[in-house]
Each structure stands twice: as C-alpha cells, then as structure tokens.
Amino acid sequence: MTILIANIGTSDLAVNVEGYYLPIRFDRNEPNLDESQLTEEEKIVWDQEYRQSDVIDKLCPELGVETKPEGREKFFFRDFTEKLLAAYEQDEGKWHSRISPGRLQGIVTTAKNQFQARSAFIFVTDQPQKHKDDSIHLFKILKKWFWREMEFELIPKYIPSDTDDFAVNLDLLLDFYYRFFHELNSQEEILVSIKGGTPQMQNALRLQAVSSTIPKQLFVEPKLSVKNILAGQPSECELTAYWKYMRNQKYQTVQQLLDRWDFDGAISILKSWHSILTFLDNKDVLRKGEIKQSRKRLDLVIAGLSIARSLFNLDIKGGRSIINDDKTDQSSLNQYFRFSDFLDEGNYDSLLNLYTQCRIYYELSQTANFLARVGSFYENAIIRLIEKRGGYHYLDQWKINVNQLQNKIGNPLLQEFRKLEGKGSLENPYSIKFSRYSKCNYLDILIKHRAQTNSNLQSDLDNWNQHQFQFSGRTFNGILGLFKALDYWIEKRNDLVHNAEGLSQVRIKDFNRDRPQEACTYDDIIPILTEILKNPLVALNRNYRQEFVENNHYYIYSNTKESAIALLMTDASDN
C-alpha cells in the first residue's frame, strides 16, 4: 500500500468568493506558477491586492474574523481558519463546496488515483505561543473536507511544541522527521510532498525522506495553475525522485563495505538499488533510457562481486558458473575484473586464495575467522607439497598402502614414519585423513627419501628442515619448523570452537605469553605464512608471488574491489 506524507501550510486553502476560489494566504512568489490562459477578468481577480481586498472586505466579515487596519497582514491565518472551521462544522452543506484545498487537492488526487493511496500523514503545527500561521485548524478543515469529498483519511503528526522555536529549528526537526520515518515499514511505497510548513520543515522532510531506509519513494510536485486555483480544481502533479542523490549515497556505502572486504553486504546494497531503479522505471518517473547504462554497469558490478563472494567462500565452481551464465556479459566482466587471469584452468591457486583471506581477516581483526583460515592454509599447503612430491601414488582416499610405501622408501624410513606417528606398528592401509600431523610426517619421509635417492634434490631437504628463519627472537628450522610454529594457534582455535568460546585481543595476549618454545607469536603468523608461500618447495607462480605476496596487492580481491568502485564512480559521474 502507498502512503502519502505531506507538510501543509497557508497556501493549502482557498475559499469561494463571488464565483472565484481565492487563496487565503498566497502572498509569496511561487516558482513555476502558470498564469497562462487567463481571461482578462481572471487576471484582475488574481491581482494580489484585489484578492486580498476581497478576502478582507467580504470573507472576513462573513466569518467574523477580526482584521487590523494597519500593518502588512490584516488578519492572522490561525484565527481565520479557526473561524472557518467553526462555520464549516456548523453548516457543512454551505461551506463544503466553497472550500478548496489548494495545492494539496492535486497531491491527494494523484496519490489516490495513480497509487491507490487511502490515507496520508500530515505534519501539523500548534505552537504553544499560538503562532499566527499555525496549521492546527487548517488540518481539521482539510481532514473533514477530504473525507467527505474523496473518502480519503488525513492522519495528523503534530510537530512537537517542546520549545517555542521547534517549527523553525532545523536540528530538532531533523531528529523529529528521522524518528517518524524510522517507525514506518521499510517495505512501503511512499509519496512525499514537502510543500507547506516552514522552510525548515520542508528541508527536514526532504532530507530525512531521501536518507531513510524506505527505498521505494517518490516526491509529488504540484504544477500550480492559476486558472485551476481560481476554479477550485486540483492542479496537475509531477512525480520526481532524488534518485541520483540516493544512488550516490548507496555507492558511498558500498565503497565503505568494500573497504572492509564485505562483498556480501555490498551485493545486498546494490541489489536493493537495482530494485529501486526498476520501481522508478515502472512508475515512468525517469526519462526513457535514462538508466539503461546505469543498470548495465550495476549488473556488471553485482556479477563481479558475486564471483568474489563465491571465491571468498572457496567455491570456485560457483564463481565459474556465474561467469558462464548466459546472462553474464563475459567480455565486459573480463575487461574490468580480469577473472580469466585468475580462474581459467591452470590459473586458479587455492593456496594463494587462502593466504589472501588470512591477510584480510588479520587486517579486519577477525581473529576467529583468521585462525580458521590459517588452519585451512596449513592443511592445503601440506596437501600441495605431498602432491608435488608424488605422495598420491601411495594414497587411496588418504589411506597409505603401507606395503607399496615400504617397497619404495625402504624399511628405515618407514620405521622413522612409524616412530613419528608414535605407533608400534602400522595397519595396512594406514589412514592419515583426519590428522595434519600425520600428513606432515608422511611429507617428511617423502622429502627425505627423494633427497637420499637424488642429490639434486638436497635443496628440498634444506628448505624443509634446515634453512633457519628468525621471528621474534626465536629460530625455526625449515618450513617444517614454520608449520610447527602454527600448530599452537590452530589447536587454540580448535579448543575455542569446541568450547563455544570467543577470541578477544586480551586472550591473544595471554596465549602469546603462554606459548611454548616452538610456537610463534600471533603477529608473526602472517609473516610465517608468507615465508611458506615464497618457499621453492611450494612452487608458487612467479608472477603471483611478485604481485600478491611480495606486494600489498590482494589476489583476486584487490582488483575486484578497485574495478567495482571504479565502475560505480564512473556511473555516478556520467549521469
């Protein structure tokens, strides 16, 4: 259901005097006032002095309104409407046809006929000092008139009277209108008319409407026709939307979300904006074709961010399915986002993706997510190293064929593996599926065997357990020592998960203090992951290492964020 929201003021009332509906208080220059097609007699009647003299000399005596001989204002609007309300209530048959709601009649007619609105919230002033232009009595007249004429309900929303200047205090009014919009259902369609009331009321209503959480909103602008006013007919109205302002606000919010790598939040905002554009297009508010290019860019950005979201969830198949969707503009997607560089067969690197996410979660201080990704990185790195050293040859669903392995590496190394596992004997097959320690032990004997049988691979053994790394005053031998430095933190994370506990910065300090000799500090985790990824054993693509490990650029996500923001900023500047 559509709801009308409107200010009212002194120009929302005209009364018939000798055949013409004369505005009671219409003494300021109105923009876009159409004075064409007036007869000579109508031009005379519309003359401001003539109008005022008819109201003062004929209508005020009829209603018993006290007038003043001196001064610019001969009577107060509040006093006039109070007398008119009394007369209307006493003789509704006489006065109903003589009253015309001025500009508000056109606004209500538009709301009812085009949007099936049945009611309106009207902002009303009734100030404690009884200000001369208060709309309290005007509202009661209009409420009575619209219900009889159109069965349309006006619901009052009184401007607070806590202070004498509330109706002209912009800060107070902004807070008041904010609270009003906050109470509305965000799924409603609203029509807003800002005309009427004090200038501060008009500004506050406009600002809080466009800043509200109600996306489907239009502004109703009456095109005032003098001929219609004098005839007591509703003015035609134009529907407008501050859509460019709203778009810029949405895009700024999206940029803030992307600065925190919140792809899901950014997508939600942009999809909501997409639905608003569809709403505006369906209401014929915008010029034909005005938003065609904007929607095309929006679709492109949503697709790009959706792919990044899939990859952030480690869903490479989901990301590729978006690219291959018939609705996706693949050419533009690759032009702006370079996804083919990252996602084509042979280009995607899952370990680099996990490393990047570790960096992002560390940057965001999301410790639980960070340590979860560290654990995934650890497992993925070990599996990658096993694969590159031929370890899959002896595995079936992570169960080792012990006999085949013994024939390959010999009994001494097999016994060393048994000792590392703490087993008196090894059942055949021997499962290492659920233990990163077992996978690491298996990798250890594979690297040792390769170094024993091929002197050219001695460097692998050096990288594995000989080369020394220094972190926070402690020495770690090879990337095996780096993996062991991470074990402490992964175990802590697992304990917290099993105990349904959180991980605060205070607890991190405690864990740092209590860590064993072989463990690194929390802040050394990212540098250690970096050293593992740069190690020749991992064999990371050289270009990837230079761009995404040795620099601050994030694999996949930096380019996605930058391209999305650039497209949105281009869209904002082009229209």
Coordinates of C-alpha atoms in Angstrom, one line a residue:
M1 CA 0.0 0.0 0.0
T2 CA 1.2 3.5 -0.8
I3 CA 1.3 6.1 1.9
L4 CA 1.2 9.9 1.3
I5 CA 3.3 12.1 3.6
A6 CA 2.9 15.8 3.4
N7 CA 3.5 19.1 5.1
I8 CA 0.7 21.6 4.9
G9 CA 0.8 25.4 5.1
T10 CA -1.0 28.6 4.5
S11 CA -1.2 28.1 0.7
D12 CA -3.3 25.0 1.1
L13 CA -6.6 26.8 1.4
A14 CA -8.8 28.8 -0.9
V15 CA -12.4 29.9 -0.4
N16 CA -15.0 30.8 -3.0
V17 CA -15.9 34.5 -3.0
E18 CA -18.4 35.5 -5.7
G19 CA -17.5 32.7 -8.1
Y20 CA -13.7 32.5 -7.7
Y21 CA -11.7 30.4 -5.2
L22 CA -9.3 32.9 -3.6
P23 CA -6.2 31.7 -1.8
I24 CA -6.3 32.9 1.8
R25 CA -2.6 33.3 2.1
F26 CA -0.7 33.1 -1.2
D27 CA 1.4 36.2 -1.0
R28 CA 4.8 34.9 -1.9
N29 CA 6.4 34.3 -5.3
E30 CA 5.7 30.7 -6.2
P31 CA 8.2 29.0 -8.7
N32 CA 6.7 27.5 -11.8
L33 CA 3.4 29.3 -11.4
D34 CA 1.4 29.0 -14.6
E35 CA -0.5 32.2 -15.3
S36 CA -1.3 31.5 -18.9
Q37 CA -4.8 31.1 -20.5
L38 CA -6.3 33.6 -18.0
T39 CA -9.2 35.8 -19.1
E40 CA -8.9 39.5 -18.5
E41 CA -11.4 39.2 -15.6
E42 CA -9.3 36.3 -14.1
K43 CA -6.2 38.4 -14.4
I44 CA -7.9 41.2 -12.4
V45 CA -9.2 38.7 -9.8
W46 CA -5.7 37.2 -9.4
D47 CA -4.0 40.5 -8.7
Q48 CA -2.7 40.2 -5.2
E49 CA -4.2 43.5 -3.9
Y50 CA -7.6 42.6 -5.4
R51 CA -7.6 39.1 -4.0
Q52 CA -6.6 40.3 -0.5
S53 CA -9.2 43.1 -0.5
D54 CA -12.0 40.6 -1.4
V55 CA -10.9 38.3 1.4
I56 CA -10.6 41.1 3.9
D57 CA -13.7 43.1 2.9
K58 CA -16.1 40.3 2.1
L59 CA -15.0 36.9 3.6
C60 CA -13.6 38.1 6.9
P61 CA -16.8 39.9 7.9
E62 CA -18.8 36.9 6.8
L63 CA -16.8 34.7 9.2
G64 CA -16.4 37.2 11.9
V65 CA -12.6 37.3 11.6
E66 CA -11.0 40.3 13.2
T67 CA -8.9 42.4 10.9
K68 CA -6.3 45.1 11.6
P69 CA -6.3 48.5 9.9
E70 CA -2.5 48.8 10.0
G71 CA 0.3 46.5 9.0
R72 CA 1.1 44.2 6.1
E73 CA -1.0 41.3 7.5
K74 CA -4.6 42.4 8.1
F75 CA -5.5 39.1 9.8
F76 CA -3.8 36.0 11.3
F77 CA -4.1 32.7 9.4
R78 CA -4.7 30.8 12.6
D79 CA -7.6 33.0 13.6
F80 CA -9.1 32.8 10.1
T81 CA -9.0 29.0 9.9
E82 CA -10.4 28.7 13.4
K83 CA -13.5 30.8 12.4
L84 CA -13.8 28.9 9.1
L85 CA -13.6 25.6 10.9
A86 CA -16.4 26.7 13.3
A87 CA -18.6 27.8 10.3
Y88 CA -17.9 24.6 8.4
E89 CA -18.8 22.4 11.3
Q90 CA -22.0 24.4 11.9
D91 CA -23.2 24.4 8.3
E92 CA -21.3 21.8 6.3
G93 CA -23.6 22.0 3.4
K94 CA -23.0 25.7 2.8
W95 CA -19.2 25.7 3.3
H96 CA -18.0 22.4 1.8
S97 CA -18.4 23.5 -1.8
R98 CA -16.9 26.9 -1.0
I99 CA -13.7 25.3 0.3
S100 CA -10.8 24.3 -1.9
P101 CA -7.7 22.6 -0.5
G102 CA -5.4 24.4 -3.0
R103 CA -2.2 22.5 -3.9
L104 CA -3.0 19.6 -1.5
Q105 CA -6.0 18.6 -3.6
G106 CA -3.8 17.8 -6.6
I107 CA -1.4 15.9 -4.4
V108 CA -4.1 13.8 -2.8
T109 CA -5.8 13.2 -6.2
T110 CA -2.5 11.9 -7.7
A111 CA -1.9 9.7 -4.7
K112 CA -5.4 8.1 -4.7
N113 CA -5.9 7.8 -8.5
Q114 CA -2.4 6.7 -9.6
F115 CA -1.2 4.8 -6.4
Q116 CA -4.4 3.7 -4.7
A117 CA -3.4 5.5 -1.5
R118 CA -6.2 5.7 1.0
S119 CA -4.6 7.9 3.7
A120 CA -1.9 10.5 4.3
F121 CA 0.3 11.5 7.3
I122 CA 0.1 15.3 7.6
F123 CA 2.5 17.3 9.6
V124 CA 0.7 19.9 11.7
T125 CA 1.9 22.9 13.8
D126 CA 0.1 24.0 17.0
Q127 CA 2.8 26.0 18.8
P128 CA 2.5 26.9 22.5
Q129 CA 2.5 30.7 21.7
K130 CA -0.3 30.2 19.2
H131 CA 1.7 31.3 16.2
K132 CA -0.3 33.3 13.7
D133 CA 0.4 30.8 10.9
D134 CA -0.2 27.6 12.8
S135 CA -1.9 24.8 10.7
I136 CA -3.9 23.1 13.5
H137 CA -7.3 24.5 12.4
L138 CA -6.4 24.2 8.7
F139 CA -5.7 20.5 9.2
K140 CA -9.2 19.9 10.8
I141 CA -10.8 21.7 7.9
L142 CA -8.9 19.6 5.4
K143 CA -9.5 16.3 7.2
K144 CA -13.2 16.9 7.2
W145 CA -13.2 18.1 3.5
F146 CA -11.1 15.2 2.1
W147 CA -13.1 12.5 3.9
R148 CA -16.5 13.9 2.6
E149 CA -15.2 14.6 -0.9
M150 CA -12.9 11.6 -1.5
E151 CA -13.2 9.3 1.5
F152 CA -9.5 9.9 2.0
E153 CA -8.2 10.0 5.6
L154 CA -5.7 12.5 6.9
I155 CA -3.8 11.5 9.9
P156 CA -2.1 14.2 12.0
K157 CA 1.5 14.2 13.0
Y158 CA 2.0 17.1 15.3
I159 CA 5.3 19.0 15.3
P160 CA 6.4 18.9 18.9
S161 CA 5.8 22.0 21.0
D162 CA 8.6 21.4 23.5
T163 CA 10.2 24.8 22.6
D164 CA 8.7 27.9 21.0
D165 CA 11.0 27.6 18.0
F166 CA 10.6 23.9 17.2
A167 CA 9.0 24.5 13.9
V168 CA 12.0 26.6 12.7
N169 CA 14.8 24.7 14.5
L170 CA 16.3 22.5 11.8
D171 CA 18.3 20.2 14.1
L172 CA 15.2 19.4 16.2
L173 CA 13.1 18.9 13.1
L174 CA 15.7 16.6 11.5
D175 CA 15.5 14.4 14.6
F176 CA 11.7 14.5 14.6
Y177 CA 11.4 13.5 10.9
Y178 CA 14.1 10.9 11.3
R179 CA 12.1 9.2 14.1
F180 CA 8.9 9.4 12.0
F181 CA 10.5 7.6 9.0
H182 CA 12.2 5.1 11.4
E183 CA 8.7 3.9 12.6
L184 CA 7.4 3.2 9.0
N185 CA 7.6 -0.2 7.4
S186 CA 10.6 -0.1 5.0
Q187 CA 8.7 -2.2 2.5
E188 CA 6.0 0.5 2.0
E189 CA 5.8 2.7 -1.1
I190 CA 5.7 6.4 0.0
L191 CA 4.8 9.6 -1.8
V192 CA 6.2 12.7 -0.2
S193 CA 5.1 16.3 -0.6
I194 CA 7.4 18.8 1.0
K195 CA 5.4 22.0 0.2
G196 CA 3.9 23.8 3.1
G197 CA 5.1 24.4 6.6
T198 CA 8.2 26.4 7.5
P199 CA 11.2 26.3 5.2
Q200 CA 13.0 24.3 7.9
M201 CA 10.1 21.8 7.9
Q202 CA 10.4 21.4 4.1
N203 CA 14.2 20.9 4.2
A204 CA 14.0 18.4 7.1
L205 CA 11.2 16.4 5.4
R206 CA 13.2 16.2 2.2
L207 CA 16.5 15.3 3.8
Q208 CA 15.1 12.6 6.0
A209 CA 12.9 11.1 3.3
V210 CA 15.8 10.5 0.9
S211 CA 18.1 9.4 3.8
S212 CA 15.5 6.9 5.2
T213 CA 15.6 3.1 4.8
I214 CA 12.5 3.2 2.6
P215 CA 13.8 2.6 -0.9
K216 CA 10.5 3.0 -2.9
Q217 CA 9.8 6.7 -2.6
L218 CA 8.6 9.4 -4.9
F219 CA 8.1 13.1 -4.5
V220 CA 4.9 14.8 -5.7
E221 CA 5.4 18.3 -7.1
P222 CA 2.2 20.2 -8.0
K223 CA 2.4 22.3 -11.2
L224 CA 0.3 25.3 -9.9
S225 CA -2.1 26.7 -12.4
V226 CA -3.8 30.0 -11.6
K227 CA -6.7 29.1 -13.7
N228 CA -7.2 25.8 -11.8
I229 CA -6.8 27.6 -8.4
L230 CA -9.4 30.2 -9.2
A231 CA -11.7 27.4 -10.5
G232 CA -11.2 25.3 -7.3
Q233 CA -9.7 22.4 -9.5
P234 CA -6.8 20.2 -8.5
S235 CA -3.5 21.1 -10.0
E236 CA -1.6 18.5 -12.1
C237 CA 1.3 17.0 -10.4
E238 CA 4.7 15.7 -11.5
L239 CA 6.4 12.7 -9.9
T240 CA 10.1 13.2 -9.2
A241 CA 12.8 11.1 -7.4
Y242 CA 16.0 12.2 -6.0
W243 CA 17.5 9.1 -7.4
K244 CA 20.9 10.5 -8.2
Y245 CA 21.4 11.6 -4.7
M246 CA 20.1 8.2 -3.4
R247 CA 22.5 6.4 -5.9
N248 CA 25.5 8.4 -4.6
Q249 CA 24.6 7.5 -1.0
K250 CA 24.3 3.8 -1.9
Y251 CA 27.6 3.8 -3.8
Q252 CA 29.4 5.5 -0.9
T253 CA 28.0 2.8 1.4
V254 CA 29.2 0.1 -1.0
Q255 CA 32.6 1.6 -1.1
Q256 CA 32.8 1.6 2.7
L257 CA 31.7 -2.0 2.8
L258 CA 34.3 -3.0 0.1
D259 CA 37.0 -1.2 2.1
R260 CA 36.3 -3.9 4.7
W261 CA 36.0 -6.6 2.1
D262 CA 32.3 -7.2 2.8
F263 CA 31.3 -8.5 -0.6
D264 CA 28.0 -9.9 0.7
G265 CA 27.0 -6.6 2.2
A266 CA 27.9 -4.7 -1.0
I267 CA 25.9 -7.1 -3.1
S268 CA 22.9 -6.7 -0.9
I269 CA 23.0 -2.9 -1.2
L270 CA 23.4 -3.0 -5.0
K271 CA 20.6 -5.5 -5.5
S272 CA 18.4 -3.3 -3.4
W273 CA 19.3 -0.3 -5.5
H274 CA 18.6 -2.3 -8.7
S275 CA 15.1 -3.0 -7.4
I276 CA 14.7 0.8 -6.8
L277 CA 15.7 1.6 -10.4
T278 CA 13.1 -1.0 -11.6
F279 CA 10.5 0.6 -9.4
L280 CA 11.3 4.1 -10.8
D281 CA 11.3 2.8 -14.3
N282 CA 7.9 1.2 -13.9
K283 CA 6.5 4.4 -12.5
D284 CA 7.6 6.4 -15.6
V285 CA 9.4 8.8 -13.3
L286 CA 12.7 8.8 -15.3
R287 CA 13.3 9.8 -18.9
K288 CA 13.2 6.8 -21.2
G289 CA 16.6 5.2 -21.4
E290 CA 18.0 7.4 -18.7
I291 CA 19.1 4.5 -16.5
K292 CA 19.9 1.9 -19.2
Q293 CA 23.6 2.3 -19.0
S294 CA 23.5 2.6 -15.2
R295 CA 21.7 -0.7 -14.9
K296 CA 24.2 -2.3 -17.2
R297 CA 27.1 -1.2 -15.0
L298 CA 25.2 -2.3 -11.9
D299 CA 24.6 -5.8 -13.3
L300 CA 28.3 -6.0 -14.1
V301 CA 29.4 -4.9 -10.6
I302 CA 27.0 -7.3 -9.0
A303 CA 28.3 -10.2 -11.1
G304 CA 31.9 -9.3 -10.3
L305 CA 31.2 -9.1 -6.6
S306 CA 29.2 -12.3 -6.6
I307 CA 32.2 -14.1 -8.1
A308 CA 34.5 -12.7 -5.4
R309 CA 32.0 -13.7 -2.8
S310 CA 32.0 -17.3 -4.1
L311 CA 35.8 -17.4 -4.1
F312 CA 35.8 -15.9 -0.6
N313 CA 33.7 -19.0 0.4
L314 CA 36.2 -21.2 -1.5
D315 CA 33.6 -22.0 -4.1
I316 CA 35.5 -22.0 -7.3
K317 CA 32.7 -23.9 -9.2
G318 CA 30.2 -21.3 -8.1
G319 CA 32.4 -18.5 -9.3
R320 CA 32.9 -20.1 -12.7
S321 CA 29.2 -20.8 -13.0
I322 CA 28.5 -17.0 -12.7
I323 CA 31.0 -16.3 -15.4
N324 CA 29.5 -18.9 -17.7
D325 CA 25.9 -17.8 -17.1
D326 CA 24.1 -16.8 -20.3
K327 CA 23.0 -13.5 -18.6
T328 CA 26.6 -12.5 -17.8
D329 CA 28.4 -10.1 -20.1
Q330 CA 31.6 -12.2 -20.2
S331 CA 33.5 -9.7 -22.4
S332 CA 32.9 -6.7 -20.1
L333 CA 33.5 -8.9 -17.0
N334 CA 36.9 -9.9 -18.1
Q335 CA 37.7 -6.4 -19.4
Y336 CA 37.1 -4.9 -15.9
F337 CA 37.7 -7.7 -13.5
R338 CA 40.4 -9.9 -15.2
F339 CA 38.7 -13.0 -13.8
S340 CA 40.1 -15.1 -16.7
D341 CA 43.6 -14.3 -15.4
F342 CA 42.7 -15.9 -12.1
L343 CA 40.0 -18.5 -12.7
D344 CA 40.8 -20.2 -16.1
E345 CA 42.0 -23.7 -15.8
G346 CA 45.6 -23.7 -14.6
N347 CA 45.4 -20.1 -13.3
Y348 CA 43.5 -20.5 -10.0
D349 CA 45.6 -21.0 -6.9
S350 CA 43.6 -22.2 -3.9
L351 CA 46.6 -21.9 -1.5
L352 CA 47.2 -18.3 -2.6
N353 CA 43.4 -17.6 -2.1
L354 CA 43.6 -19.0 1.5
Y355 CA 46.7 -16.9 2.2
T356 CA 45.0 -13.8 0.9
Q357 CA 42.0 -14.4 3.1
C358 CA 44.3 -14.9 6.1
R359 CA 45.7 -11.4 5.4
I360 CA 42.2 -9.9 5.0
Y361 CA 40.9 -11.4 8.3
Y362 CA 44.0 -10.3 10.1
E363 CA 43.6 -6.8 8.7
L364 CA 40.0 -6.8 9.9
S365 CA 41.0 -8.1 13.4
Q366 CA 38.5 -11.0 12.9
T367 CA 40.6 -13.4 15.0
A368 CA 38.4 -16.5 14.9
N369 CA 37.9 -16.4 11.1
F370 CA 41.6 -15.6 10.8
L371 CA 42.8 -18.7 12.7
A372 CA 40.2 -20.9 10.9
R373 CA 41.7 -19.8 7.6
V374 CA 45.3 -20.3 8.9
G375 CA 44.3 -23.9 9.7
S376 CA 42.9 -24.3 6.1
F377 CA 46.1 -22.8 4.7
Y378 CA 48.2 -25.2 6.7
E379 CA 46.3 -28.3 5.5
N380 CA 46.2 -27.1 1.9
A381 CA 49.9 -26.4 1.9
I382 CA 50.8 -29.8 3.2
I383 CA 48.5 -31.5 0.7
R384 CA 50.0 -29.4 -2.1
L385 CA 53.6 -30.4 -1.1
I386 CA 52.6 -34.1 -0.9
E387 CA 51.1 -34.0 -4.3
K388 CA 54.1 -32.3 -5.9
R389 CA 56.4 -35.0 -4.3
G390 CA 54.5 -37.9 -5.7
G391 CA 52.8 -38.8 -2.4
Y392 CA 49.4 -39.5 -4.0
H393 CA 50.9 -42.6 -5.6
Y394 CA 50.7 -44.5 -2.3
L395 CA 47.4 -43.0 -1.2
D396 CA 43.8 -44.0 -1.7
Q397 CA 41.4 -41.6 -0.1
W398 CA 44.1 -40.6 2.3
K399 CA 44.9 -44.2 3.3
I400 CA 48.5 -45.2 2.8
N401 CA 49.3 -48.5 1.2
V402 CA 52.0 -49.4 3.7
N403 CA 53.4 -52.3 1.6
Q404 CA 53.8 -50.1 -1.5
L405 CA 55.3 -47.3 0.5
Q406 CA 57.9 -49.7 2.2
N407 CA 58.9 -51.1 -1.1
K408 CA 59.6 -47.5 -2.4
I409 CA 61.3 -45.8 0.6
G410 CA 62.7 -48.8 2.4
N411 CA 62.3 -50.1 5.9
P412 CA 64.4 -47.4 7.8
L413 CA 62.3 -44.5 6.6
L414 CA 59.1 -46.5 7.2
Q415 CA 60.2 -47.1 10.8
E416 CA 61.0 -43.4 11.2
F417 CA 57.5 -42.6 10.0
R418 CA 56.1 -45.2 12.5
K419 CA 58.2 -43.5 15.2
L420 CA 56.9 -40.1 14.2
E421 CA 53.4 -41.4 14.4
G422 CA 54.0 -43.0 17.8
K423 CA 52.9 -46.4 16.6
G424 CA 54.3 -49.8 17.4
S425 CA 53.1 -51.0 14.1
L426 CA 51.1 -49.6 11.1
E427 CA 47.9 -51.3 10.0
N428 CA 47.6 -51.6 6.2
P429 CA 46.1 -49.4 4.9
Y430 CA 47.0 -46.7 7.3
S431 CA 44.7 -43.6 7.4
I432 CA 46.1 -40.1 7.7
K433 CA 42.9 -38.4 6.5
F434 CA 42.0 -36.6 9.7
S435 CA 45.4 -35.6 11.1
R436 CA 47.5 -32.7 9.8
Y437 CA 50.4 -34.1 11.9
S438 CA 50.2 -37.5 10.1
K439 CA 50.2 -35.7 6.8
C440 CA 53.2 -33.6 7.8
N441 CA 55.0 -36.8 9.0
Y442 CA 54.2 -38.5 5.7
L443 CA 55.6 -35.5 3.8
D444 CA 58.7 -35.5 5.9
I445 CA 59.7 -39.1 4.9
L446 CA 58.8 -38.4 1.2
I447 CA 61.2 -35.4 1.1
K448 CA 63.9 -37.3 2.9
H449 CA 63.6 -40.3 0.5
R450 CA 63.8 -38.0 -2.5
A451 CA 66.9 -36.3 -1.2
Q452 CA 68.6 -39.7 -0.5
T453 CA 67.9 -41.0 -4.0
N454 CA 68.6 -37.8 -5.9
S455 CA 71.4 -35.5 -4.9
N456 CA 69.9 -32.7 -7.0
L457 CA 67.0 -32.7 -4.5
Q458 CA 69.1 -32.0 -1.4
S459 CA 67.9 -28.4 -1.6
D460 CA 64.4 -29.7 -0.9
L461 CA 65.6 -31.2 2.3
D462 CA 67.4 -28.0 3.2
N463 CA 64.2 -25.9 2.6
W464 CA 62.2 -28.5 4.5
N465 CA 64.1 -28.7 7.8
Q466 CA 67.5 -27.0 7.6
H467 CA 67.1 -23.4 6.5
Q468 CA 66.7 -21.1 9.5
F469 CA 64.1 -18.4 10.0
Q470 CA 64.1 -15.8 12.7
F471 CA 60.9 -14.5 14.2
S472 CA 60.6 -12.5 17.5
G473 CA 63.9 -13.7 18.7
R474 CA 63.2 -17.4 18.1
T475 CA 64.7 -19.7 15.4
F476 CA 62.6 -22.1 13.3
N477 CA 64.3 -24.7 11.1
G478 CA 62.9 -25.0 7.6
I479 CA 59.3 -24.7 6.7
L480 CA 58.7 -27.8 8.8
G481 CA 59.6 -25.6 11.8
L482 CA 57.2 -22.9 10.4
F483 CA 54.4 -25.4 10.2
K484 CA 55.1 -26.5 13.8
A485 CA 55.1 -22.8 14.8
L486 CA 51.5 -22.6 13.7
D487 CA 50.3 -25.8 15.5
Y488 CA 49.9 -24.0 18.8
W489 CA 47.5 -21.4 17.3
I490 CA 45.5 -23.9 15.4
E491 CA 45.0 -26.0 18.5
K492 CA 43.9 -22.9 20.4
R493 CA 41.4 -22.1 17.8
N494 CA 40.0 -25.7 17.8
D495 CA 39.7 -25.6 21.6
L496 CA 37.7 -22.4 21.4
V497 CA 35.4 -23.9 18.8
H498 CA 34.7 -27.0 20.9
N499 CA 34.1 -24.9 24.0
A500 CA 32.0 -22.3 22.1
E501 CA 34.2 -19.5 23.2
G502 CA 35.4 -16.3 21.6
L503 CA 38.8 -15.0 21.0
S504 CA 39.5 -11.4 22.2
Q505 CA 42.7 -9.4 21.9
V506 CA 43.1 -9.9 25.7
R507 CA 43.1 -13.7 25.2
I508 CA 45.6 -13.4 22.4
K509 CA 48.0 -11.6 24.8
D510 CA 47.5 -14.4 27.2
F511 CA 48.2 -17.0 24.5
N512 CA 51.3 -15.2 23.4
R513 CA 52.6 -15.2 26.9
D514 CA 52.0 -18.9 27.5
R515 CA 53.1 -20.2 24.1
P516 CA 55.7 -23.0 24.0
Q517 CA 59.2 -22.5 22.6
E518 CA 58.4 -23.9 19.2
A519 CA 55.3 -21.6 18.7
C520 CA 55.3 -18.2 17.0
T521 CA 53.6 -15.0 18.3
Y522 CA 50.1 -14.2 16.9
D523 CA 51.5 -11.2 15.0
D524 CA 54.2 -13.4 13.4
I525 CA 51.6 -15.7 11.8
I526 CA 51.2 -13.7 8.5
P527 CA 55.0 -13.3 8.0
I528 CA 55.3 -17.1 8.6
L529 CA 52.6 -17.9 6.0
T530 CA 54.4 -15.5 3.6
E531 CA 57.7 -17.4 4.0
I532 CA 55.9 -20.8 3.5
L533 CA 54.3 -19.4 0.3
K534 CA 57.6 -18.0 -1.0
N535 CA 59.5 -21.2 -0.4
P536 CA 60.7 -23.0 -3.5
L537 CA 59.0 -26.2 -2.2
V538 CA 55.6 -24.7 -2.8
A539 CA 56.5 -23.6 -6.3
L540 CA 54.1 -20.7 -6.4
N541 CA 53.7 -19.0 -9.8
R542 CA 56.4 -16.3 -10.0
N543 CA 54.1 -13.6 -11.2
Y544 CA 51.7 -14.4 -8.5
R545 CA 54.5 -14.3 -5.9
Q546 CA 55.7 -10.9 -7.1
E547 CA 52.2 -9.3 -7.3
F548 CA 50.3 -10.9 -4.4
V549 CA 52.9 -12.0 -1.8
E550 CA 55.8 -9.6 -2.1
N551 CA 53.5 -6.6 -2.6
N552 CA 50.3 -5.4 -0.7
H553 CA 48.0 -6.3 -3.6
Y554 CA 45.5 -9.0 -2.7
Y555 CA 45.0 -11.9 -5.0
I556 CA 41.6 -11.6 -6.8
Y557 CA 40.0 -9.3 -4.2
S558 CA 42.0 -6.1 -4.7
N559 CA 41.3 -6.0 -8.4
T560 CA 37.7 -6.9 -7.8
K561 CA 37.2 -4.1 -5.3
E562 CA 39.1 -1.5 -7.3
S563 CA 37.2 -2.4 -10.5
A564 CA 33.8 -2.4 -8.8
I565 CA 34.4 1.0 -7.2
A566 CA 35.7 2.5 -10.5
L567 CA 32.6 1.3 -12.4
L568 CA 30.3 2.8 -9.7
M569 CA 32.2 6.1 -9.7
T570 CA 32.0 6.2 -13.5
D571 CA 28.3 5.6 -13.3
A572 CA 27.8 8.3 -10.7
S573 CA 29.7 10.9 -12.8
D574 CA 28.2 10.0 -16.2
N575 CA 24.5 10.6 -15.2

